[in-house]
Short mmCIF file of C-alpha atoms and ligand atoms in Angstrom, two decimals:
data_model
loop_
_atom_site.label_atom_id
_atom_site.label_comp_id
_atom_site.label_asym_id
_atom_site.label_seq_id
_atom_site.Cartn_x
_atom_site.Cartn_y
_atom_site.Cartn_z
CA UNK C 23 -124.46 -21.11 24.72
CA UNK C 24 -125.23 -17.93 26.33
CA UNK C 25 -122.33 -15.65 27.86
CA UNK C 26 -122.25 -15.28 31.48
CA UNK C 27 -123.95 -11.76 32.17
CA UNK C 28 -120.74 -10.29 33.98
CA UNK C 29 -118.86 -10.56 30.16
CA UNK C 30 -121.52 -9.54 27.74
CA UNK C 31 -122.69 -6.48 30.38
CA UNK C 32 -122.33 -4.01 29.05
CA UNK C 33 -122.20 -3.83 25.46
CA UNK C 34 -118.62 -2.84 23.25
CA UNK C 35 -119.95 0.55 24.06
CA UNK C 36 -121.13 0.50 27.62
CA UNK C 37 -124.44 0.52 27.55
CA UNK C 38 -126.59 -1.81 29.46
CA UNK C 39 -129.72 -2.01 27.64
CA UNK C 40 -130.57 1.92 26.78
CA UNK C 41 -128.38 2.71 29.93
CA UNK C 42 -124.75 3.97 30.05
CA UNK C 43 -122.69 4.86 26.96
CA UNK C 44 -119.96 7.94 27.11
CA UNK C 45 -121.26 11.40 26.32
CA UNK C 46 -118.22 13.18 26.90
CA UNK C 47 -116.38 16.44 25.41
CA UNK C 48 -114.79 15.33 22.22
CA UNK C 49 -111.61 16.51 23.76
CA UNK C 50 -111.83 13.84 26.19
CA UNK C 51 -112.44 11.28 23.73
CA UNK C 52 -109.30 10.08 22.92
CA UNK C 53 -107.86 9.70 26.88
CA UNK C 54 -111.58 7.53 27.68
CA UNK C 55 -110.81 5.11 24.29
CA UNK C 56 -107.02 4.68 25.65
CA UNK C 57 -108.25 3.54 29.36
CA UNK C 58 -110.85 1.26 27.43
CA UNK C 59 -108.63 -0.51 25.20
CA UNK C 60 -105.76 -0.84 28.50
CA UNK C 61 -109.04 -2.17 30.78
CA UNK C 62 -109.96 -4.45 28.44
CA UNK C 63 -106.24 -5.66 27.75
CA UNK C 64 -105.35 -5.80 31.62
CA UNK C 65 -108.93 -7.91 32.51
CA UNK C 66 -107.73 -10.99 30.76
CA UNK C 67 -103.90 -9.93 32.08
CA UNK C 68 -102.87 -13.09 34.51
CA UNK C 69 -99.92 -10.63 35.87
CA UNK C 70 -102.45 -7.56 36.52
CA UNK C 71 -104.58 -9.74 38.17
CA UNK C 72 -102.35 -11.62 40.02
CA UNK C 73 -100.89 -8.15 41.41
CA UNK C 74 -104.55 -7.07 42.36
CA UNK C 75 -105.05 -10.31 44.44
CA UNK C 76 -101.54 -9.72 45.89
CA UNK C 77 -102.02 -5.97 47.34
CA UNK C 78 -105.85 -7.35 48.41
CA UNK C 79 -104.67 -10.03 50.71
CA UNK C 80 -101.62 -8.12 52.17
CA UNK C 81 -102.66 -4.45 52.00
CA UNK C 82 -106.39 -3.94 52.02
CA UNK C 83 -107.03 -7.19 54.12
CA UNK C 84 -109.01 -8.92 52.02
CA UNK C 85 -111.15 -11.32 52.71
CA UNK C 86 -113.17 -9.83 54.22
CA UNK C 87 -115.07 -11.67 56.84
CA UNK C 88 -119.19 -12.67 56.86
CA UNK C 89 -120.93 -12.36 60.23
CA UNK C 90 -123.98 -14.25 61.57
CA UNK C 91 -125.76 -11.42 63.41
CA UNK C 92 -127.34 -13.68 66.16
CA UNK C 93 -128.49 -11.09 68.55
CA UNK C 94 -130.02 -9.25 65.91
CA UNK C 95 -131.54 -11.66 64.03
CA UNK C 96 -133.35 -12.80 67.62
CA UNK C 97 -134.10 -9.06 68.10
CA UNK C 98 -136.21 -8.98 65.08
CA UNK C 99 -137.22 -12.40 65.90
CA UNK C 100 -137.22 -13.21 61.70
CA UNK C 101 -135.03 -13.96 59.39
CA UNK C 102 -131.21 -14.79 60.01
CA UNK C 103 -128.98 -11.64 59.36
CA UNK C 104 -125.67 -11.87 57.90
CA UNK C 105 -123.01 -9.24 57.31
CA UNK C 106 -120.48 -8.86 54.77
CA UNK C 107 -117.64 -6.79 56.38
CA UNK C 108 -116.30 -4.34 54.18
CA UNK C 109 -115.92 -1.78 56.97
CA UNK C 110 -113.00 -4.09 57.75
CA UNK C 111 -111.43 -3.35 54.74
CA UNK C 112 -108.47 -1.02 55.16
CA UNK C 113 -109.80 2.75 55.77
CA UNK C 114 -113.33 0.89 57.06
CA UNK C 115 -115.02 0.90 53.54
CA UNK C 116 -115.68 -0.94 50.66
CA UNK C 117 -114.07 2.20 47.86
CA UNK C 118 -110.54 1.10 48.61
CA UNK C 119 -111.63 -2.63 46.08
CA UNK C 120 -111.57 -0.53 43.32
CA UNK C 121 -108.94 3.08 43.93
CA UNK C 122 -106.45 0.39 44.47
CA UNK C 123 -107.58 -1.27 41.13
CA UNK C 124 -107.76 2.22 38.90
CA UNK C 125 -104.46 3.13 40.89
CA UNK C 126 -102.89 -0.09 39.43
CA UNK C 127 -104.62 0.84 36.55
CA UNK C 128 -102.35 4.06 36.24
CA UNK C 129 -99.14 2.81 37.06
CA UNK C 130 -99.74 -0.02 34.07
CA UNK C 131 -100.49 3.45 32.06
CA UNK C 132 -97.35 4.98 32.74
CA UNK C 133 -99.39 7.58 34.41
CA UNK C 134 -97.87 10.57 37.18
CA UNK C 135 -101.02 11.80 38.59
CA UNK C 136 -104.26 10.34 39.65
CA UNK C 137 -107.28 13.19 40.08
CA UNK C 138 -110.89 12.92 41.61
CA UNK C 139 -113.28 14.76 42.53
CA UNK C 140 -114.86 13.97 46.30
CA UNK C 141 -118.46 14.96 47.95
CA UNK C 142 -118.04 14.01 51.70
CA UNK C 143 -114.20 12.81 51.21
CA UNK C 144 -114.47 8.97 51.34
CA UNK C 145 -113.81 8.50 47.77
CA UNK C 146 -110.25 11.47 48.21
CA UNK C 147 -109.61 9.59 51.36
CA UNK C 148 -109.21 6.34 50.02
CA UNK C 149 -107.77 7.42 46.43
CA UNK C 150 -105.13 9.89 48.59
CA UNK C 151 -104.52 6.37 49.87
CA UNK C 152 -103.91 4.21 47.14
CA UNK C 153 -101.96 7.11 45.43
CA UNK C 154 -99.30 6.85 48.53
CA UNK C 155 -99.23 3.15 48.32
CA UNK C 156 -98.05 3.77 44.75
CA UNK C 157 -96.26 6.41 44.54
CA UNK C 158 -98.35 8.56 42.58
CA UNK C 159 -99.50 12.13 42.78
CA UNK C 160 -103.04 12.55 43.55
CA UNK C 161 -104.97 15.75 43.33
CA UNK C 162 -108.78 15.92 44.92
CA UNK C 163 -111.33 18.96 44.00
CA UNK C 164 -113.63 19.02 46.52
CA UNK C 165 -116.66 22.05 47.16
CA UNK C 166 -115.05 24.88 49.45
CA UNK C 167 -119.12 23.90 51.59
CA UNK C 168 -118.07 20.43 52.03
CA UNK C 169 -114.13 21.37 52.71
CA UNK C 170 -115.79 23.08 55.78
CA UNK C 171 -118.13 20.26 56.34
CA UNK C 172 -116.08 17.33 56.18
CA UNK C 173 -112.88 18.33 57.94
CA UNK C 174 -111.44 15.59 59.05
CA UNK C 175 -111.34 13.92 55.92
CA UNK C 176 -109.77 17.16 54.16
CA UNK C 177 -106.82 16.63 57.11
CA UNK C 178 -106.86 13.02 56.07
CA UNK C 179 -106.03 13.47 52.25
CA UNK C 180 -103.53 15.90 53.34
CA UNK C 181 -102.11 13.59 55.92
CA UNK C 182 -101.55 11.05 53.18
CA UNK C 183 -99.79 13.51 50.79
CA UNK C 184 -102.38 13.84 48.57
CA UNK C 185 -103.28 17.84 46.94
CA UNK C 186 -106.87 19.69 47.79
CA UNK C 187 -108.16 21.82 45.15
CA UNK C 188 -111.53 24.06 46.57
CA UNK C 189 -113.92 24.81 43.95
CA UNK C 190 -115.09 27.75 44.82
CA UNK C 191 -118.16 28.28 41.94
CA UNK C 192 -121.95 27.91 42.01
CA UNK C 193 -122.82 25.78 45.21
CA UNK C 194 -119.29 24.85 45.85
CA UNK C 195 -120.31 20.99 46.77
CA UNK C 196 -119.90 18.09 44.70
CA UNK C 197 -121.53 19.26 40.99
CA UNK C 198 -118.32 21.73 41.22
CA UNK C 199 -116.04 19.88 42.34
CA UNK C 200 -116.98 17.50 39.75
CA UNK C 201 -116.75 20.30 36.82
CA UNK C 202 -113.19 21.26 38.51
CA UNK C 203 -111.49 18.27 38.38
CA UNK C 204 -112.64 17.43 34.69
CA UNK C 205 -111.15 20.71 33.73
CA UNK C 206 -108.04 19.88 35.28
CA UNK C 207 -107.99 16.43 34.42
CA UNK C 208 -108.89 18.15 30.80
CA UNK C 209 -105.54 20.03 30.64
CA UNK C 210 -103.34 17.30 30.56
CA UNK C 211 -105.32 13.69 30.00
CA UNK C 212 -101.63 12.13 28.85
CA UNK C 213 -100.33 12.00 32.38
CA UNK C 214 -103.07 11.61 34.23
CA UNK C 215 -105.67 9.62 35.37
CA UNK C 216 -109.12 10.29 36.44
CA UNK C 217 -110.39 7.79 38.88
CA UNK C 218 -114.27 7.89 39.39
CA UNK C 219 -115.52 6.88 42.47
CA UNK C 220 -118.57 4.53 41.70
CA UNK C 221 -119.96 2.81 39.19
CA UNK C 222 -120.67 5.81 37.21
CA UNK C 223 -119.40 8.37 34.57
CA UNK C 224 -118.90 7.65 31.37
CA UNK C 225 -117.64 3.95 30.01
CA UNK C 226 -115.88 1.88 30.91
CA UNK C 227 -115.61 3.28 34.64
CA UNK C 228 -119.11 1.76 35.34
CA UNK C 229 -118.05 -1.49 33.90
CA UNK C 230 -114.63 -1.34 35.39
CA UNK C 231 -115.30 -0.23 38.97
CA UNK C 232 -118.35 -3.01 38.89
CA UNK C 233 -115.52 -5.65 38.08
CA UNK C 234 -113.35 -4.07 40.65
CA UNK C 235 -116.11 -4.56 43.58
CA UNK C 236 -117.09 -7.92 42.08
CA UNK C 237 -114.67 -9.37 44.71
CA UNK C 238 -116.90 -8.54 47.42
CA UNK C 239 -119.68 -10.84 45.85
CA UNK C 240 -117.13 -13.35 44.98
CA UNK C 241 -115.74 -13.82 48.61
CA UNK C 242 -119.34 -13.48 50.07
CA UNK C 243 -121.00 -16.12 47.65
CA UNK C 244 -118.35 -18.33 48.59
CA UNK C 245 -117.77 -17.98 52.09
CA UNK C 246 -121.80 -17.96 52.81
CA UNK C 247 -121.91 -21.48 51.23
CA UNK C 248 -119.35 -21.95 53.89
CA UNK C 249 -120.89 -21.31 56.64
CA UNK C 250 -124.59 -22.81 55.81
CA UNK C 251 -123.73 -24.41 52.96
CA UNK C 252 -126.29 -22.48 50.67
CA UNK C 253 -127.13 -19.35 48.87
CA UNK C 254 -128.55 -16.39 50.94
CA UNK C 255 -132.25 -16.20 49.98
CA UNK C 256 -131.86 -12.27 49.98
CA UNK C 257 -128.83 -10.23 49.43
CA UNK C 258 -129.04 -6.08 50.15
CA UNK C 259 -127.34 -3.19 50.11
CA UNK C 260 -127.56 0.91 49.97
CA UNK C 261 -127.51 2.37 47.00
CA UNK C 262 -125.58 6.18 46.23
CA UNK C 263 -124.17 5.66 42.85
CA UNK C 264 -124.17 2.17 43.50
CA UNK C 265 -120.67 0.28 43.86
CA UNK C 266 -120.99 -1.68 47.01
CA UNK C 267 -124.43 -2.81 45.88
CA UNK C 268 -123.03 -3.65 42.72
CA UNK C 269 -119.78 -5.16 44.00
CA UNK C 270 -121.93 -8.03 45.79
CA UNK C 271 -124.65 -8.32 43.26
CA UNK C 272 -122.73 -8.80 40.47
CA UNK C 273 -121.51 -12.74 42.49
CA UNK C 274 -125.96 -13.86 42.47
CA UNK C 275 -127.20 -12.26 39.32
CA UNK C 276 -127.71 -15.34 37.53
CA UNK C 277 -128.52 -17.28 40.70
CA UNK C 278 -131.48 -17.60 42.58
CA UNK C 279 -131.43 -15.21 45.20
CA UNK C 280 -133.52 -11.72 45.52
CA UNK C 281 -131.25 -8.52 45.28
CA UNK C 282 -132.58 -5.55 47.17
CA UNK C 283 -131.15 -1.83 46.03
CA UNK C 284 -131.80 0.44 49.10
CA UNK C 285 -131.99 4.33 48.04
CA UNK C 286 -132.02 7.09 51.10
CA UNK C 287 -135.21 8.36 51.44
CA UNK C 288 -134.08 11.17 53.54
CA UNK C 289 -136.62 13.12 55.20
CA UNK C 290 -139.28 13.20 52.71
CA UNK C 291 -140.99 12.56 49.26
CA UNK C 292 -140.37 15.87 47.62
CA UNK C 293 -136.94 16.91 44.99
CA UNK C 294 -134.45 17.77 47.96
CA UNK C 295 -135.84 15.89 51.00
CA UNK C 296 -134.03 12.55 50.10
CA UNK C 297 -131.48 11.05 46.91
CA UNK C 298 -133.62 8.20 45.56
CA UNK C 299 -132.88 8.63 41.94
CA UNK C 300 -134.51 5.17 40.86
CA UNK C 301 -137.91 5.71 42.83
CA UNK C 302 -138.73 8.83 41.51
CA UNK C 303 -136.38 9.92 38.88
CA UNK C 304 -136.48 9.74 35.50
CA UNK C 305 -134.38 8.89 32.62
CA UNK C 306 -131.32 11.41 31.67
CA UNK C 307 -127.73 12.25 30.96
CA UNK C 308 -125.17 13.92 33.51
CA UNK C 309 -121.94 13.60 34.07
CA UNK C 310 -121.28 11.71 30.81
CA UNK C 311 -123.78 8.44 30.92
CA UNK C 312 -127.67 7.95 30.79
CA UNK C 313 -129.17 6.88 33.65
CA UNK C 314 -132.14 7.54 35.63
CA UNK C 315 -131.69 10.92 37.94
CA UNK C 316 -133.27 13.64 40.34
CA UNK C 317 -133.82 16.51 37.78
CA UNK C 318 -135.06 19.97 38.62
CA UNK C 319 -137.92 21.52 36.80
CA UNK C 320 -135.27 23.16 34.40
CA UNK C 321 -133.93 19.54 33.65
CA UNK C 322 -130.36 19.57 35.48
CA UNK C 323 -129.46 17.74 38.53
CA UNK C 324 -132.24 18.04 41.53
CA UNK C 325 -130.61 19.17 44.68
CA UNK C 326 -130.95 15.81 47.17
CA UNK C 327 -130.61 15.14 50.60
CA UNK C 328 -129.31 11.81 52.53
CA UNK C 329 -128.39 11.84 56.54
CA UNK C 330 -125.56 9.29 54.64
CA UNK C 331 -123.17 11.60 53.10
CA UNK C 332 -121.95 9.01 50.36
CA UNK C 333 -125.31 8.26 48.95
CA UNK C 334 -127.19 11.76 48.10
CA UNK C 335 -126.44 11.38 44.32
CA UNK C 336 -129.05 12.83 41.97
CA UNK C 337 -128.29 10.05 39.48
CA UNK C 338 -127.41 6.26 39.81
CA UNK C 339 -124.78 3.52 38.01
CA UNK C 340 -126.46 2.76 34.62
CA UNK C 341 -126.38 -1.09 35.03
CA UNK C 342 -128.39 -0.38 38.59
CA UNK C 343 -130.91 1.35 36.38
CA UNK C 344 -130.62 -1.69 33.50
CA UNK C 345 -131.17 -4.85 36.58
CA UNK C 346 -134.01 -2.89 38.05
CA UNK C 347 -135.76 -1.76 34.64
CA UNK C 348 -135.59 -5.73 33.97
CA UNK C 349 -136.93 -6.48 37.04
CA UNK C 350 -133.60 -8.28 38.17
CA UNK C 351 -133.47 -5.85 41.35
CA UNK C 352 -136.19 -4.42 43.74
CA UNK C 353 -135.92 -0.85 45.26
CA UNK C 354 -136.19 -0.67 48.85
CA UNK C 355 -136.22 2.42 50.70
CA UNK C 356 -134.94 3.87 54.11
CA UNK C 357 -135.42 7.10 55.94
CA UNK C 358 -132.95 8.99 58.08
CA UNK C 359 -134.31 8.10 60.91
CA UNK C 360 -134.61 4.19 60.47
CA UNK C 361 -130.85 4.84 59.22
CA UNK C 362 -130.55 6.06 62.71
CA UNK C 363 -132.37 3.34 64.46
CA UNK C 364 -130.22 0.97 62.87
CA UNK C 365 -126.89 2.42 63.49
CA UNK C 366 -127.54 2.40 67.22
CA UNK C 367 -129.19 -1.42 67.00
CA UNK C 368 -126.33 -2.85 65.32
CA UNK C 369 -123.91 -0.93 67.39
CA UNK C 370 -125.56 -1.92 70.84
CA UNK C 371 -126.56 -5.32 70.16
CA UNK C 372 -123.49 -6.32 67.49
CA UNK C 373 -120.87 -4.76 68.42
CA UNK C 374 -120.55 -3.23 64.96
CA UNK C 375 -120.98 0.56 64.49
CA UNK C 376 -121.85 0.89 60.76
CA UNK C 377 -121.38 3.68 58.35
CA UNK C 378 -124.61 5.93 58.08
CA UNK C 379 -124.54 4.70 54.44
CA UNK C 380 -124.73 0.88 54.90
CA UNK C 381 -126.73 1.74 57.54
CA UNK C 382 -129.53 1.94 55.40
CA UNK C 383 -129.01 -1.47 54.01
CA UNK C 384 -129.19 -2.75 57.64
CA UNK C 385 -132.52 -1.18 58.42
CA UNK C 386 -134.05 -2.73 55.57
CA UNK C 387 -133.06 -6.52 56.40
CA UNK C 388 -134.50 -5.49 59.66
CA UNK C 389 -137.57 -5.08 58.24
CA UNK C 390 -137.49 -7.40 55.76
CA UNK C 391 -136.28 -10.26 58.25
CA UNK C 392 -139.38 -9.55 60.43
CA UNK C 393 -141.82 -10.38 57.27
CA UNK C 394 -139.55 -13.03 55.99
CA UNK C 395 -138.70 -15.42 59.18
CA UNK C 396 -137.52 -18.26 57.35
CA UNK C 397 -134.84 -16.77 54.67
CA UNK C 398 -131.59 -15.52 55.23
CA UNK C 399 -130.02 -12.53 54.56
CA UNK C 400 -126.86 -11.12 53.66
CA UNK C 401 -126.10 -7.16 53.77
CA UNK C 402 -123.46 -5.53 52.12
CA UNK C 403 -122.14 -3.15 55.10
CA UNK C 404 -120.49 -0.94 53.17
CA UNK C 405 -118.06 0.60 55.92
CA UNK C 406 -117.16 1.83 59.39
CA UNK C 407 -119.51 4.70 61.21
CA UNK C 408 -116.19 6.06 62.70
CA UNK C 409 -116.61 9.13 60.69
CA UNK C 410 -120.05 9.51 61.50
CA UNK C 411 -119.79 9.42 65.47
CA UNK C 412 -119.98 13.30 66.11
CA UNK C 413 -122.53 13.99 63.65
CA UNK C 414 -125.10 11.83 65.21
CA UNK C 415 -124.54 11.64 68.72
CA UNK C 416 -125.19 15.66 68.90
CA UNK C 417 -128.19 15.14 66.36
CA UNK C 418 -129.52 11.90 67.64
CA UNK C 419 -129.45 10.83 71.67
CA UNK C 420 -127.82 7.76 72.21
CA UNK C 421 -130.45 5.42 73.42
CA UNK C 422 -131.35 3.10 76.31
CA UNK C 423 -130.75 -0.23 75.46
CA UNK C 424 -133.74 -2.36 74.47
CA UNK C 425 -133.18 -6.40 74.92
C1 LIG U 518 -119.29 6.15 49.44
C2 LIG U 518 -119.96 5.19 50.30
C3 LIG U 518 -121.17 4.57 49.89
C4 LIG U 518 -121.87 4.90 48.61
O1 LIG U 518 -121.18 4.57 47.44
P1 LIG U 518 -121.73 3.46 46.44
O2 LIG U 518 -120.93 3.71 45.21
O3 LIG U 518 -123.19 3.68 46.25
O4 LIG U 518 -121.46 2.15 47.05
C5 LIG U 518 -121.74 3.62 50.72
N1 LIG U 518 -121.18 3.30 51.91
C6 LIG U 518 -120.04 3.88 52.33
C7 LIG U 518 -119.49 3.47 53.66
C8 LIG U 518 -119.40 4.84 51.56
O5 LIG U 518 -118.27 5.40 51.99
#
């Protein structure tokens, strides 16, 4: 009999198909075999697990709920919309499944310290978080540009006791930051841990943070049959380096139901104008795995541009690259402004104001429910548009109502 595709993806050495694998400094080596060999020990650990489920139900909130979007589904007069609520998740987004997982993770390691690095902040915010909860250090490089940028969440990570480094080379945005914290993380691997933020970097983190997001697909396959007692027809969501979409694929990949990736297609079709890496990238290595990326015409990351600051990634999660090279997934895309046109629709006829990032996700099934009136749909929505409020209302006038 074949394996279920959640335990033989991806290979011993973390490649899914030609995707993946761990090209990393050989100095590094050593510290990525010794969180391999503890993740694969602690999967199959009933007492890991069973802590995991514990600090899900009575810190993060989990489950999550699913909601029927009835007003928007007759606004679009198509398909019926569902919504899987990870902004409900505590700190409003879906990271927290998996920096309280690699934060358990630590503590089972004996280790002091957890370190990131952080574009916008989401990924410091919730890590700063899950560091507090445990009582572990937690140091965040982030780009002196997006210190400036994202100030509130700088305040946040500092709020929660957590340390931000500025790196203060090249651009000084994420690429930096990203080269800071490895050479911190580099100077002392034993007591530290180095907790990527999506299902990317170098193996096992794309296998592991996929496992640690699974539960959103569990909950959501299950509660769906619930509620209609069937399998959504179509399940979406946006795509940056690709752990929410991941998270509640990884429930319907063997199971009849379409999965849609959604990449940002920002504000146009040329290298900088939007971050979708597995529409018009091509195949490469950066940051330590093989994937499909935005490359320049000298070859290293393309500079990229989303209105949703968690998804402009020049590269994507190997196994997203894998399911759609396979044909598994399809690739939908959404512009800033439909992102914008959504956020406002959900908001005034849902009651829901979603993250810029999710959405994008949201706009699609919008689209997709007017062409497809019979199926139904379920997005991921990623998180909260709290942190998005100021941004857009001074870009973007709040519209009139339309019923
Ligand atoms: C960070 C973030 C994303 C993008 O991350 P993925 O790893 O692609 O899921 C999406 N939505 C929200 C709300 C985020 O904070």
């Amino acid at each position: 009999m074949q394996k279920p595709y959640l335990e033989s993806m991806p290979d011993a050495n973390g490649f899914f198909g030609k995707f993946g694998g761990a090209f990393i400094p050989p100095q590094l080596e050593e510290a990525f075999r010794e969180i391999n060999q503890a993740y694969d020990k602690l999967s199959k650990s009933f007492e890991f697990l069973h802590e995991l489920k514990k600090i899900r139900k009575h810190y993060q909130g989990r489950p999550t709920p699913i909601t029927y979007c009835k007003n928007l589904s007759d606004f679009v007069s198509g398909g019926q919309i569902y919504l899987k609520r990870e902004d409900l998740n505590h700190t409003g987004a879906h990271k927290l499944n998996h920096c309280m997982a690699e934060a358990l993770l630590a503590k089972y390691l004996g280790k002091k310290k957890l370190i990131a690095e952080t574009g916008a902040g989401q990924h410091g915010v919730a890590l700063a978080t899950a560091a507090a909860y445990f009582g572990l250090e937690c140091e965040i490089h982030m780009g002196e540009v997006d210190i400036a940028k994202e100030h509130p969440n700088v305040v946040r990570m500092k709020i929660l006791g957590a340390k931000v480094v500025p790196a203060t080379h090249g651009l000084k945005t994420l690429k930096e930051a990203v080269d800071s914290a490895f050479d911190a993380y580099l100077k002392d691997p034993a007591t530290q841990l180095f907790a990527i933020g999506s299902v990317v970097g170098p193996h096992p983190f794309p296998k592991m943070v996929r496992d640690f997001q699974s539960v959103v697909g569990f909950e959501a396959k299950e509660q769906f049959h619930e509620m209609t007692g069937k399998l959504p027809d179509m399940v979406t969501a946006c795509v940056g380096g690709g752990s929410n979409a991941m998270g509640i694929f990884s429930a319907f990949i063997e199971d009849p139901v379409k999965l849609y990736a959604i990449e940002p297609a920002g504000k146009g079709s040329n290298l900088g104008e939007h971050s979708a890496s597995l529409t018009y990238g091509s195949e490469g290595i950066m940051h330590g795995f093989n994937s499909i990326m935005l490359k320049d015409k000298d070859g290293n990351p393309g500079p990229v541009h989303s209105i949703g600051s968690g998804i402009d990634y020049p590269s994507v999660g190997p196994e997203h690259a894998y399911l759609s090279s396979i044909g598994r997934t399809n690739i939908g895309l959404c512009n800033d402004d439909e992102a914008v046109d959504a956020f406002y629709t959900l908001s005034q006829h849902e009651g829901i104001i979603p993250a810029l990032e999710s959405a994008h996700a949201v706009a699609f099934a919008m689209k997709y429910a007017k062409e497809n009136p019979k199926e139904a749909i379920l997005v991921n929505l990623s998180g909260r548009g709290d942190k998005d409020i100021d941004y857009i209302v001074e870009h973007y006038p709040i519209p009139v109502k339309h019923t």
